[in-house]
PDB file of C-alpha atoms in Angstrom:
ATOM      1  CA  UNK A   1     -91.489-134.789 -54.046  1.00 88.00           C
ATOM      2  CA  UNK A   2     -90.506-131.936 -56.685  1.00 89.00           C
ATOM      3  CA  UNK A   3     -92.998-129.517 -55.323  1.00 90.00           C
ATOM      4  CA  UNK A   4     -91.294-129.975 -52.187  1.00 90.00           C
ATOM      5  CA  UNK A   5     -87.941-129.123 -53.726  1.00 91.00           C
ATOM      6  CA  UNK A   6     -89.373-125.948 -55.163  1.00 92.00           C
ATOM      7  CA  UNK A   7     -90.968-125.199 -51.819  1.00 92.00           C
ATOM      8  CA  UNK A   8     -87.619-125.491 -50.044  1.00 92.00           C
ATOM      9  CA  UNK A   9     -85.868-122.976 -52.058  1.00 91.00           C
ATOM     10  CA  UNK A  10     -88.754-120.398 -51.826  1.00 91.00           C
ATOM     11  CA  UNK A  11     -90.118-120.566 -55.527  1.00 90.00           C
ATOM     12  CA  UNK A  12     -93.323-122.202 -54.371  1.00 88.00           C
ATOM     13  CA  UNK A  13     -95.100-120.339 -51.685  1.00 88.00           C
ATOM     14  CA  UNK A  14     -96.546-122.579 -48.860  1.00 87.00           C
ATOM     15  CA  UNK A  15     -99.909-120.941 -49.535  1.00 89.00           C
ATOM     16  CA  UNK A  16     -99.890-122.249 -52.938  1.00 86.00           C
ATOM     17  CA  UNK A  17    -103.048-124.314 -53.935  1.00 89.00           C
ATOM     18  CA  UNK A  18    -103.507-126.594 -56.720  1.00 90.00           C
ATOM     19  CA  UNK A  19    -102.500-130.129 -58.080  1.00 90.00           C
ATOM     20  CA  UNK A  20     -98.826-130.836 -57.827  1.00 87.00           C
ATOM     21  CA  UNK A  21     -97.914-130.858 -61.709  1.00 88.00           C
ATOM     22  CA  UNK A  22     -99.574-127.390 -62.096  1.00 91.00           C
ATOM     23  CA  UNK A  23     -97.664-125.893 -59.046  1.00 92.00           C
ATOM     24  CA  UNK A  24     -94.382-127.496 -60.059  1.00 92.00           C
ATOM     25  CA  UNK A  25     -94.913-125.974 -63.763  1.00 93.00           C
ATOM     26  CA  UNK A  26     -95.685-122.592 -62.186  1.00 92.00           C
ATOM     27  CA  UNK A  27     -92.613-122.598 -60.076  1.00 94.00           C
ATOM     28  CA  UNK A  28     -90.373-123.547 -62.964  1.00 95.00           C
ATOM     29  CA  UNK A  29     -91.588-120.802 -65.117  1.00 93.00           C
ATOM     30  CA  UNK A  30     -91.349-118.322 -62.514  1.00 93.00           C
ATOM     31  CA  UNK A  31     -87.841-119.376 -61.546  1.00 95.00           C
ATOM     32  CA  UNK A  32     -86.694-119.156 -65.240  1.00 96.00           C
ATOM     33  CA  UNK A  33     -88.231-115.683 -65.731  1.00 94.00           C
ATOM     34  CA  UNK A  34     -86.472-114.601 -62.754  1.00 93.00           C
ATOM     35  CA  UNK A  35     -83.118-115.945 -63.998  1.00 95.00           C
ATOM     36  CA  UNK A  36     -83.325-114.666 -67.506  1.00 95.00           C
ATOM     37  CA  UNK A  37     -85.181-111.294 -67.146  1.00 90.00           C
ATOM     38  CA  UNK A  38     -86.977-109.813 -69.829  1.00 90.00           C
ATOM     39  CA  UNK A  39     -85.825-111.525 -73.212  1.00 94.00           C
ATOM     40  CA  UNK A  40     -86.121-109.443 -76.299  1.00 94.00           C
ATOM     41  CA  UNK A  41     -84.915-111.639 -79.082  1.00 95.00           C
ATOM     42  CA  UNK A  42     -85.025-115.243 -77.792  1.00 95.00           C
ATOM     43  CA  UNK A  43     -88.311-117.104 -77.275  1.00 92.00           C
ATOM     44  CA  UNK A  44     -88.876-120.689 -75.763  1.00 94.00           C
ATOM     45  CA  UNK A  45     -91.356-122.507 -73.498  1.00 94.00           C
ATOM     46  CA  UNK A  46     -90.349-124.684 -70.647  1.00 94.00           C
ATOM     47  CA  UNK A  47     -92.226-127.942 -69.633  1.00 92.00           C
ATOM     48  CA  UNK A  48     -91.853-130.294 -66.736  1.00 91.00           C
ATOM     49  CA  UNK A  49     -93.266-133.656 -65.868  1.00 86.00           C
ATOM     50  CA  UNK A  50     -93.030-136.579 -63.728  1.00 83.00           C
ATOM     51  CA  UNK A  51     -92.259-139.023 -66.663  1.00 82.00           C
ATOM     52  CA  UNK A  52     -91.074-138.489 -70.191  1.00 80.00           C
ATOM     53  CA  UNK A  53     -94.400-140.067 -71.343  1.00 81.00           C
ATOM     54  CA  UNK A  54     -96.199-137.371 -69.281  1.00 79.00           C
ATOM     55  CA  UNK A  55     -93.886-134.766 -70.889  1.00 78.00           C
ATOM     56  CA  UNK A  56     -95.164-135.873 -74.307  1.00 76.00           C
ATOM     57  CA  UNK A  57     -91.530-136.931 -75.683  1.00 75.00           C
ATOM     58  CA  UNK A  58     -91.412-140.458 -74.253  1.00 68.00           C
ATOM     59  CA  UNK A  59     -89.586-141.647 -77.346  1.00 73.00           C
ATOM     60  CA  UNK A  60     -86.486-139.402 -76.333  1.00 77.00           C
ATOM     61  CA  UNK A  61     -85.902-141.452 -73.106  1.00 78.00           C
ATOM     62  CA  UNK A  62     -86.305-145.055 -74.270  1.00 71.00           C
ATOM     63  CA  UNK A  63     -84.652-146.376 -71.037  1.00 71.00           C
ATOM     64  CA  UNK A  64     -86.719-144.332 -68.571  1.00 70.00           C
ATOM     65  CA  UNK A  65     -88.903-146.343 -66.133  1.00 64.00           C
ATOM     66  CA  UNK A  66     -92.009-145.339 -64.176  1.00 61.00           C
ATOM     67  CA  UNK A  67     -90.020-146.226 -60.914  1.00 60.00           C
ATOM     68  CA  UNK A  68     -87.081-143.895 -61.736  1.00 69.00           C
ATOM     69  CA  UNK A  69     -86.370-141.292 -58.920  1.00 82.00           C
ATOM     70  CA  UNK A  70     -86.088-138.405 -61.312  1.00 87.00           C
ATOM     71  CA  UNK A  71     -88.093-135.711 -63.033  1.00 89.00           C
ATOM     72  CA  UNK A  72     -88.111-134.625 -66.823  1.00 90.00           C
ATOM     73  CA  UNK A  73     -88.001-131.097 -68.366  1.00 93.00           C
ATOM     74  CA  UNK A  74     -87.946-129.776 -71.933  1.00 93.00           C
ATOM     75  CA  UNK A  75     -87.250-126.534 -73.625  1.00 95.00           C
ATOM     76  CA  UNK A  76     -89.792-126.203 -76.524  1.00 94.00           C
ATOM     77  CA  UNK A  77     -89.121-123.742 -79.481  1.00 92.00           C
ATOM     78  CA  UNK A  78     -91.094-120.662 -79.898  1.00 91.00           C
ATOM     79  CA  UNK A  79     -90.961-118.715 -83.241  1.00 84.00           C
ATOM     80  CA  UNK A  80     -89.111-115.303 -83.050  1.00 91.00           C
ATOM     81  CA  UNK A  81     -88.407-112.616 -85.609  1.00 94.00           C
ATOM     82  CA  UNK A  82     -85.648-112.423 -88.224  1.00 96.00           C
ATOM     83  CA  UNK A  83     -82.992-109.751 -87.318  1.00 98.00           C
ATOM     84  CA  UNK A  84     -80.336-108.186 -89.461  1.00 98.00           C
ATOM     85  CA  UNK A  85     -76.582-107.597 -88.233  1.00 98.00           C
ATOM     86  CA  UNK A  86     -75.031-105.713 -91.134  1.00 98.00           C
ATOM     87  CA  UNK A  87     -75.486-102.078 -89.962  1.00 97.00           C
ATOM     88  CA  UNK A  88     -74.671-102.513 -86.249  1.00 98.00           C
ATOM     89  CA  UNK A  89     -71.899-105.050 -86.525  1.00 97.00           C
ATOM     90  CA  UNK A  90     -70.217-103.012 -89.339  1.00 97.00           C
ATOM     91  CA  UNK A  91     -70.323 -99.858 -87.207  1.00 97.00           C
ATOM     92  CA  UNK A  92     -68.858-101.791 -84.205  1.00 98.00           C
ATOM     93  CA  UNK A  93     -66.097-103.259 -86.265  1.00 96.00           C
ATOM     94  CA  UNK A  94     -65.332 -99.707 -87.776  1.00 96.00           C
ATOM     95  CA  UNK A  95     -65.228 -98.066 -84.382  1.00 97.00           C
ATOM     96  CA  UNK A  96     -63.246-100.988 -82.719  1.00 98.00           C
ATOM     97  CA  UNK A  97     -61.387-103.433 -85.274  1.00 97.00           C
ATOM     98  CA  UNK A  98     -61.905-106.924 -84.245  1.00 98.00           C
ATOM     99  CA  UNK A  99     -64.731-106.272 -81.912  1.00 98.00           C
ATOM    100  CA  UNK A 100     -67.519-107.254 -84.211  1.00 98.00           C
ATOM    101  CA  UNK A 101     -65.788-110.426 -85.240  1.00 98.00           C
ATOM    102  CA  UNK A 102     -65.183-111.329 -81.592  1.00 98.00           C
ATOM    103  CA  UNK A 103     -68.851-110.617 -80.775  1.00 98.00           C
ATOM    104  CA  UNK A 104     -70.146-112.859 -83.505  1.00 98.00           C
ATOM    105  CA  UNK A 105     -67.617-115.691 -82.458  1.00 98.00           C
ATOM    106  CA  UNK A 106     -68.867-115.504 -78.638  1.00 98.00           C
ATOM    107  CA  UNK A 107     -72.521-115.352 -79.957  1.00 98.00           C
ATOM    108  CA  UNK A 108     -72.113-118.658 -81.801  1.00 96.00           C
ATOM    109  CA  UNK A 109     -70.291-120.094 -78.846  1.00 96.00           C
ATOM    110  CA  UNK A 110     -72.959-119.040 -76.283  1.00 97.00           C
ATOM    111  CA  UNK A 111     -75.713-120.170 -78.607  1.00 97.00           C
ATOM    112  CA  UNK A 112     -74.335-123.660 -78.782  1.00 95.00           C
ATOM    113  CA  UNK A 113     -74.461-123.888 -75.072  1.00 96.00           C
ATOM    114  CA  UNK A 114     -77.847-122.663 -74.846  1.00 96.00           C
ATOM    115  CA  UNK A 115     -80.372-122.225 -77.779  1.00 96.00           C
ATOM    116  CA  UNK A 116     -78.537-122.510 -81.144  1.00 95.00           C
ATOM    117  CA  UNK A 117     -78.750-119.362 -83.314  1.00 97.00           C
ATOM    118  CA  UNK A 118     -79.276-119.337 -87.035  1.00 97.00           C
ATOM    119  CA  UNK A 119     -76.410-117.179 -88.417  1.00 98.00           C
ATOM    120  CA  UNK A 120     -74.454-116.945 -91.675  1.00 98.00           C
ATOM    121  CA  UNK A 121     -72.117-119.457 -90.498  1.00 97.00           C
ATOM    122  CA  UNK A 122     -74.649-121.960 -89.047  1.00 96.00           C
ATOM    123  CA  UNK A 123     -76.709-121.492 -92.344  1.00 97.00           C
ATOM    124  CA  UNK A 124     -73.632-122.239 -94.435  1.00 97.00           C
ATOM    125  CA  UNK A 125     -73.293-125.480 -92.348  1.00 95.00           C
ATOM    126  CA  UNK A 126     -77.007-126.344 -93.478  1.00 95.00           C
ATOM    127  CA  UNK A 127     -75.971-125.845 -96.861  1.00 95.00           C
ATOM    128  CA  UNK A 128     -73.005-128.327 -96.675  1.00 93.00           C
ATOM    129  CA  UNK A 129     -75.506-130.820 -95.300  1.00 89.00           C
ATOM    130  CA  UNK A 130     -78.559-130.220 -97.570  1.00 89.00           C
ATOM    131  CA  UNK A 131     -77.336-128.677-100.733  1.00 89.00           C
ATOM    132  CA  UNK A 132     -73.454-129.472-101.223  1.00 91.00           C
ATOM    133  CA  UNK A 133     -73.409-133.239-100.198  1.00 87.00           C
ATOM    134  CA  UNK A 134     -70.815-132.645 -97.604  1.00 89.00           C
ATOM    135  CA  UNK A 135     -68.627-130.263 -99.814  1.00 90.00           C
ATOM    136  CA  UNK A 136     -67.214-127.265 -98.171  1.00 90.00           C
ATOM    137  CA  UNK A 137     -65.882-125.423-101.261  1.00 92.00           C
ATOM    138  CA  UNK A 138     -66.886-124.487-104.923  1.00 93.00           C
ATOM    139  CA  UNK A 139     -64.428-126.969-106.465  1.00 93.00           C
ATOM    140  CA  UNK A 140     -65.577-129.925-104.258  1.00 92.00           C
ATOM    141  CA  UNK A 141     -69.136-129.021-104.966  1.00 91.00           C
ATOM    142  CA  UNK A 142     -68.676-128.883-108.789  1.00 91.00           C
ATOM    143  CA  UNK A 143     -67.043-132.209-108.597  1.00 90.00           C
ATOM    144  CA  UNK A 144     -69.767-133.730-106.576  1.00 88.00           C
ATOM    145  CA  UNK A 145     -72.644-132.233-108.488  1.00 88.00           C
ATOM    146  CA  UNK A 146     -71.317-133.253-111.995  1.00 87.00           C
ATOM    147  CA  UNK A 147     -70.669-136.742-110.754  1.00 88.00           C
ATOM    148  CA  UNK A 148     -74.529-136.730-109.890  1.00 84.00           C
ATOM    149  CA  UNK A 149     -75.321-135.748-113.631  1.00 84.00           C
ATOM    150  CA  UNK A 150     -76.247-132.121-112.829  1.00 82.00           C
ATOM    151  CA  UNK A 151     -75.916-129.937-116.016  1.00 81.00           C
ATOM    152  CA  UNK A 152     -74.470-126.211-116.169  1.00 80.00           C
ATOM    153  CA  UNK A 153     -78.245-125.019-116.341  1.00 77.00           C
ATOM    154  CA  UNK A 154     -78.985-127.088-113.123  1.00 76.00           C
ATOM    155  CA  UNK A 155     -76.056-125.605-111.498  1.00 81.00           C
ATOM    156  CA  UNK A 156     -76.900-122.080-112.475  1.00 78.00           C
ATOM    157  CA  UNK A 157     -80.090-122.253-110.297  1.00 80.00           C
ATOM    158  CA  UNK A 158     -78.499-123.795-107.354  1.00 85.00           C
ATOM    159  CA  UNK A 159     -77.074-122.481-104.067  1.00 91.00           C
ATOM    160  CA  UNK A 160     -73.320-122.979-104.688  1.00 93.00           C
ATOM    161  CA  UNK A 161     -70.556-122.087-102.020  1.00 94.00           C
ATOM    162  CA  UNK A 162     -69.199-119.246-103.992  1.00 95.00           C
ATOM    163  CA  UNK A 163     -72.738-117.685-104.437  1.00 94.00           C
ATOM    164  CA  UNK A 164     -73.495-118.227-100.833  1.00 96.00           C
ATOM    165  CA  UNK A 165     -70.276-116.897 -99.587  1.00 97.00           C
ATOM    166  CA  UNK A 166     -70.356-113.857-101.830  1.00 96.00           C
ATOM    167  CA  UNK A 167     -73.205-112.363 -99.690  1.00 97.00           C
ATOM    168  CA  UNK A 168     -70.955-112.031 -96.576  1.00 97.00           C
ATOM    169  CA  UNK A 169     -67.671-110.556 -95.448  1.00 96.00           C
ATOM    170  CA  UNK A 170     -65.278-113.569 -94.992  1.00 95.00           C
ATOM    171  CA  UNK A 171     -64.906-112.755 -91.209  1.00 96.00           C
ATOM    172  CA  UNK A 172     -68.700-113.128 -90.579  1.00 97.00           C
ATOM    173  CA  UNK A 173     -68.678-116.632 -91.952  1.00 96.00           C
ATOM    174  CA  UNK A 174     -65.385-117.509 -90.079  1.00 95.00           C
ATOM    175  CA  UNK A 175     -65.569-115.550 -87.045  1.00 97.00           C
ATOM    176  CA  UNK A 176     -62.585-115.733 -84.580  1.00 97.00           C
ATOM    177  CA  UNK A 177     -62.041-114.334 -80.986  1.00 97.00           C
ATOM    178  CA  UNK A 178     -59.858-111.645 -82.147  1.00 97.00           C
ATOM    179  CA  UNK A 179     -59.769-109.800 -78.923  1.00 98.00           C
ATOM    180  CA  UNK A 180     -58.958-111.558 -75.578  1.00 97.00           C
ATOM    181  CA  UNK A 181     -60.224-110.856 -71.992  1.00 97.00           C
ATOM    182  CA  UNK A 182     -57.563-108.256 -71.388  1.00 98.00           C
ATOM    183  CA  UNK A 183     -58.236-106.283 -74.603  1.00 98.00           C
ATOM    184  CA  UNK A 184     -62.114-106.473 -73.797  1.00 98.00           C
ATOM    185  CA  UNK A 185     -61.544-105.263 -70.388  1.00 98.00           C
ATOM    186  CA  UNK A 186     -59.435-102.044 -71.832  1.00 98.00           C
ATOM    187  CA  UNK A 187     -62.290-101.466 -74.256  1.00 98.00           C
ATOM    188  CA  UNK A 188     -64.995-101.456 -71.551  1.00 98.00           C
ATOM    189  CA  UNK A 189     -63.124 -98.811 -69.621  1.00 97.00           C
ATOM    190  CA  UNK A 190     -61.825 -96.699 -72.090  1.00 97.00           C
ATOM    191  CA  UNK A 191     -64.395 -96.767 -75.258  1.00 97.00           C
ATOM    192  CA  UNK A 192     -67.932 -95.796 -74.066  1.00 97.00           C
ATOM    193  CA  UNK A 193     -69.357 -95.967 -77.554  1.00 97.00           C
ATOM    194  CA  UNK A 194     -68.801 -99.890 -77.583  1.00 98.00           C
ATOM    195  CA  UNK A 195     -68.132-100.522 -73.911  1.00 98.00           C
ATOM    196  CA  UNK A 196     -71.611-102.376 -73.610  1.00 98.00           C
ATOM    197  CA  UNK A 197     -70.558-104.985 -76.098  1.00 98.00           C
ATOM    198  CA  UNK A 198     -67.072-105.605 -74.554  1.00 98.00           C
ATOM    199  CA  UNK A 199     -68.951-105.962 -71.154  1.00 98.00           C
ATOM    200  CA  UNK A 200     -71.532-108.509 -72.339  1.00 98.00           C
ATOM    201  CA  UNK A 201     -68.742-110.443 -74.090  1.00 98.00           C
ATOM    202  CA  UNK A 202     -66.869-110.586 -70.499  1.00 98.00           C
ATOM    203  CA  UNK A 203     -69.972-111.904 -69.057  1.00 98.00           C
ATOM    204  CA  UNK A 204     -70.457-114.549 -71.539  1.00 98.00           C
ATOM    205  CA  UNK A 205     -66.879-115.716 -71.293  1.00 98.00           C
ATOM    206  CA  UNK A 206     -67.120-116.009 -67.612  1.00 98.00           C
ATOM    207  CA  UNK A 207     -70.517-117.821 -67.611  1.00 98.00           C
ATOM    208  CA  UNK A 208     -69.159-120.292 -70.035  1.00 97.00           C
ATOM    209  CA  UNK A 209     -65.952-120.891 -68.115  1.00 97.00           C
ATOM    210  CA  UNK A 210     -68.218-121.472 -64.869  1.00 97.00           C
ATOM    211  CA  UNK A 211     -70.108-124.255 -66.700  1.00 95.00           C
ATOM    212  CA  UNK A 212     -73.360-122.426 -67.722  1.00 94.00           C
ATOM    213  CA  UNK A 213     -75.452-124.877 -70.175  1.00 94.00           C
ATOM    214  CA  UNK A 214     -78.836-125.789 -70.984  1.00 96.00           C
ATOM    215  CA  UNK A 215     -79.981-129.327 -71.980  1.00 94.00           C
ATOM    216  CA  UNK A 216     -79.656-130.272 -75.631  1.00 93.00           C
ATOM    217  CA  UNK A 217     -80.533-133.213 -77.484  1.00 90.00           C
ATOM    218  CA  UNK A 218     -77.373-135.129 -77.440  1.00 86.00           C
ATOM    219  CA  UNK A 219     -77.759-138.843 -77.664  1.00 82.00           C
ATOM    220  CA  UNK A 220     -81.333-138.611 -78.608  1.00 84.00           C
ATOM    221  CA  UNK A 221     -81.123-139.299 -82.340  1.00 83.00           C
ATOM    222  CA  UNK A 222     -83.196-136.242 -83.243  1.00 88.00           C
ATOM    223  CA  UNK A 223     -82.145-132.552 -84.080  1.00 91.00           C
ATOM    224  CA  UNK A 224     -84.033-129.581 -83.475  1.00 93.00           C
ATOM    225  CA  UNK A 225     -86.011-128.057 -86.572  1.00 93.00           C
ATOM    226  CA  UNK A 226     -85.959-124.547 -85.109  1.00 95.00           C
ATOM    227  CA  UNK A 227     -83.317-121.962 -83.662  1.00 96.00           C
ATOM    228  CA  UNK A 228     -83.273-119.851 -80.765  1.00 95.00           C
ATOM    229  CA  UNK A 229     -82.508-116.676 -82.883  1.00 96.00           C
ATOM    230  CA  UNK A 230     -82.533-115.886 -86.462  1.00 97.00           C
ATOM    231  CA  UNK A 231     -79.711-113.505 -87.306  1.00 98.00           C
ATOM    232  CA  UNK A 232     -79.339-112.540 -91.088  1.00 97.00           C
ATOM    233  CA  UNK A 233     -76.510-110.271 -92.461  1.00 98.00           C
ATOM    234  CA  UNK A 234     -79.091-108.324 -94.328  1.00 97.00           C
ATOM    235  CA  UNK A 235     -82.372-108.543 -96.239  1.00 96.00           C
ATOM    236  CA  UNK A 236     -80.619-109.486 -99.380  1.00 96.00           C
ATOM    237  CA  UNK A 237     -78.836-112.579 -98.186  1.00 97.00           C
ATOM    238  CA  UNK A 238     -80.026-116.027 -99.027  1.00 96.00           C
ATOM    239  CA  UNK A 239     -80.448-117.265 -95.388  1.00 97.00           C
ATOM    240  CA  UNK A 240     -84.137-117.268 -95.561  1.00 95.00           C
ATOM    241  CA  UNK A 241     -83.930-119.528 -98.522  1.00 95.00           C
ATOM    242  CA  UNK A 242     -81.743-121.774 -96.799  1.00 96.00           C
ATOM    243  CA  UNK A 243     -83.830-122.086 -93.846  1.00 96.00           C
ATOM    244  CA  UNK A 244     -86.989-122.640 -95.935  1.00 95.00           C
ATOM    245  CA  UNK A 245     -85.183-125.597 -97.882  1.00 94.00           C
ATOM    246  CA  UNK A 246     -84.164-126.985 -94.483  1.00 95.00           C
ATOM    247  CA  UNK A 247     -87.577-126.931 -93.184  1.00 94.00           C
ATOM    248  CA  UNK A 248     -88.788-128.657 -96.236  1.00 93.00           C
ATOM    249  CA  UNK A 249     -86.100-131.227 -95.995  1.00 91.00           C
ATOM    250  CA  UNK A 250     -86.737-131.787 -92.303  1.00 91.00           C
ATOM    251  CA  UNK A 251     -90.665-132.357 -92.965  1.00 89.00           C
ATOM    252  CA  UNK A 252     -89.549-135.089 -95.550  1.00 87.00           C
ATOM    253  CA  UNK A 253     -87.546-136.733 -92.704  1.00 75.00           C
ATOM    254  CA  UNK A 254     -89.660-135.908 -89.731  1.00 72.00           C
ATOM    255  CA  UNK A 255     -88.794-138.854 -87.414  1.00 79.00           C
ATOM    256  CA  UNK A 256     -85.281-137.308 -87.121  1.00 85.00           C
ATOM    257  CA  UNK A 257     -86.338-133.739 -86.045  1.00 90.00           C
ATOM    258  CA  UNK A 258     -88.284-132.179 -83.171  1.00 90.00           C
ATOM    259  CA  UNK A 259     -89.690-129.078 -82.117  1.00 91.00           C
ATOM    260  CA  UNK A 260     -87.504-129.195 -78.804  1.00 92.00           C
ATOM    261  CA  UNK A 261     -84.370-127.276 -78.206  1.00 94.00           C
ATOM    262  CA  UNK A 262     -83.407-129.749 -75.302  1.00 93.00           C
ATOM    263  CA  UNK A 263     -84.596-132.072 -72.757  1.00 92.00           C
ATOM    264  CA  UNK A 264     -83.086-133.834 -69.731  1.00 90.00           C
ATOM    265  CA  UNK A 265     -83.789-136.009 -66.734  1.00 88.00           C
ATOM    266  CA  UNK A 266     -82.892-134.821 -63.337  1.00 89.00           C
ATOM    267  CA  UNK A 267     -82.706-136.566 -59.910  1.00 88.00           C
ATOM    268  CA  UNK A 268     -85.384-135.856 -57.467  1.00 89.00           C
ATOM    269  CA  UNK A 269     -83.030-136.126 -54.200  1.00 91.00           C
ATOM    270  CA  UNK A 270     -82.078-132.797 -52.642  1.00 91.00           C
ATOM    271  CA  UNK A 271     -78.540-132.916 -53.762  1.00 93.00           C
ATOM    272  CA  UNK A 272     -79.250-133.709 -57.529  1.00 92.00           C
ATOM    273  CA  UNK A 273     -81.844-131.120 -57.639  1.00 93.00           C
ATOM    274  CA  UNK A 274     -79.554-128.385 -56.382  1.00 94.00           C
ATOM    275  CA  UNK A 275     -76.780-129.393 -58.848  1.00 94.00           C
ATOM    276  CA  UNK A 276     -79.158-129.135 -61.508  1.00 94.00           C
ATOM    277  CA  UNK A 277     -80.410-125.812 -60.185  1.00 95.00           C
ATOM    278  CA  UNK A 278     -76.949-124.322 -59.932  1.00 95.00           C
ATOM    279  CA  UNK A 279     -75.904-125.509 -63.469  1.00 94.00           C
ATOM    280  CA  UNK A 280     -79.239-124.522 -65.245  1.00 96.00           C
ATOM    281  CA  UNK A 281     -79.263-121.265 -63.454  1.00 96.00           C
ATOM    282  CA  UNK A 282     -75.864-120.396 -64.994  1.00 97.00           C
ATOM    283  CA  UNK A 283     -77.202-121.553 -68.330  1.00 97.00           C
ATOM    284  CA  UNK A 284     -80.117-119.259 -68.174  1.00 97.00           C
ATOM    285  CA  UNK A 285     -77.906-116.414 -67.220  1.00 97.00           C
ATOM    286  CA  UNK A 286     -75.869-117.203 -70.305  1.00 98.00           C
ATOM    287  CA  UNK A 287     -79.055-117.152 -72.373  1.00 97.00           C
ATOM    288  CA  UNK A 288     -79.791-113.759 -70.841  1.00 97.00           C
ATOM    289  CA  UNK A 289     -76.427-112.272 -71.749  1.00 98.00           C
ATOM    290  CA  UNK A 290     -76.682-113.854 -75.185  1.00 98.00           C
ATOM    291  CA  UNK A 291     -80.042-111.989 -75.518  1.00 97.00           C
ATOM    292  CA  UNK A 292     -78.417-108.628 -74.466  1.00 97.00           C
ATOM    293  CA  UNK A 293     -75.583-109.211 -77.057  1.00 98.00           C
ATOM    294  CA  UNK A 294     -78.010-109.919 -79.902  1.00 98.00           C
ATOM    295  CA  UNK A 295     -79.803-106.466 -78.887  1.00 97.00           C
ATOM    296  CA  UNK A 296     -76.481-104.742 -79.262  1.00 98.00           C
ATOM    297  CA  UNK A 297     -75.381-106.302 -82.525  1.00 98.00           C
ATOM    298  CA  UNK A 298     -78.797-106.851 -84.441  1.00 98.00           C
ATOM    299  CA  UNK A 299     -82.018-105.108 -85.126  1.00 97.00           C
ATOM    300  CA  UNK A 300     -85.418-106.040 -86.844  1.00 94.00           C
ATOM    301  CA  UNK A 301     -85.251-105.988 -90.565  1.00 90.00           C
TER     302      UNK A 301
END
């Protein structure tokens, strides 16, 4: 049935030969590649199956039945390289105040709808969870650590809020949408040096407004251990240490983590399939725009 759906929209040629699961997997990957184009800085794999057990992640869908009239797909992580943002974002912010901060804001918003990026801000969130016992500032953290019996010597070797924050400009950790759609449109038409940044931000805003989104792990009682992109400020910041600590933490609590970015069940009927196709297509276009934005504001370290 699913092979028929892909055949109906022209993603599976009538001359295709092979077992249905193989043909469906090929159709899905071909369609995804056509929607996202050539990604430079984001990597992932997509898998499809007739049941969550066949997908290999049956525990994520405990209520699924073999008789369900639906199919399942998952987006799996694929490791990508660390990038640095300092030089390019600083130049963008210097040429057009507010544009660098706005770009970082929309990067974080778009990655939250697609494949979540590790940025200085999201790495700080990991610190609050892993290192700071829920504290968000230096005073709270000190009180919490001392209540746990840590000495000044212990604290000197720890990742503290002030030490972590000191590696970044404040706006990088708390990016806001400084420039609205009207301002971005003016920049696109009048400032050729930064026009591509404004253009892709406008694309991202529109795709998000249209509902573009990829499946996450909501309600599945697991979190992804990896990220869709790894964006440091520079080679001297502590983000790699924070990520390494997170991986070690996740390994100790492996039942709560997965190498998936997201997974979902989709109806097999024609209407349900086309609804999924439209929404996911927008999500893939959003991911493509996010990748283009990353290429403009970051570079390999």
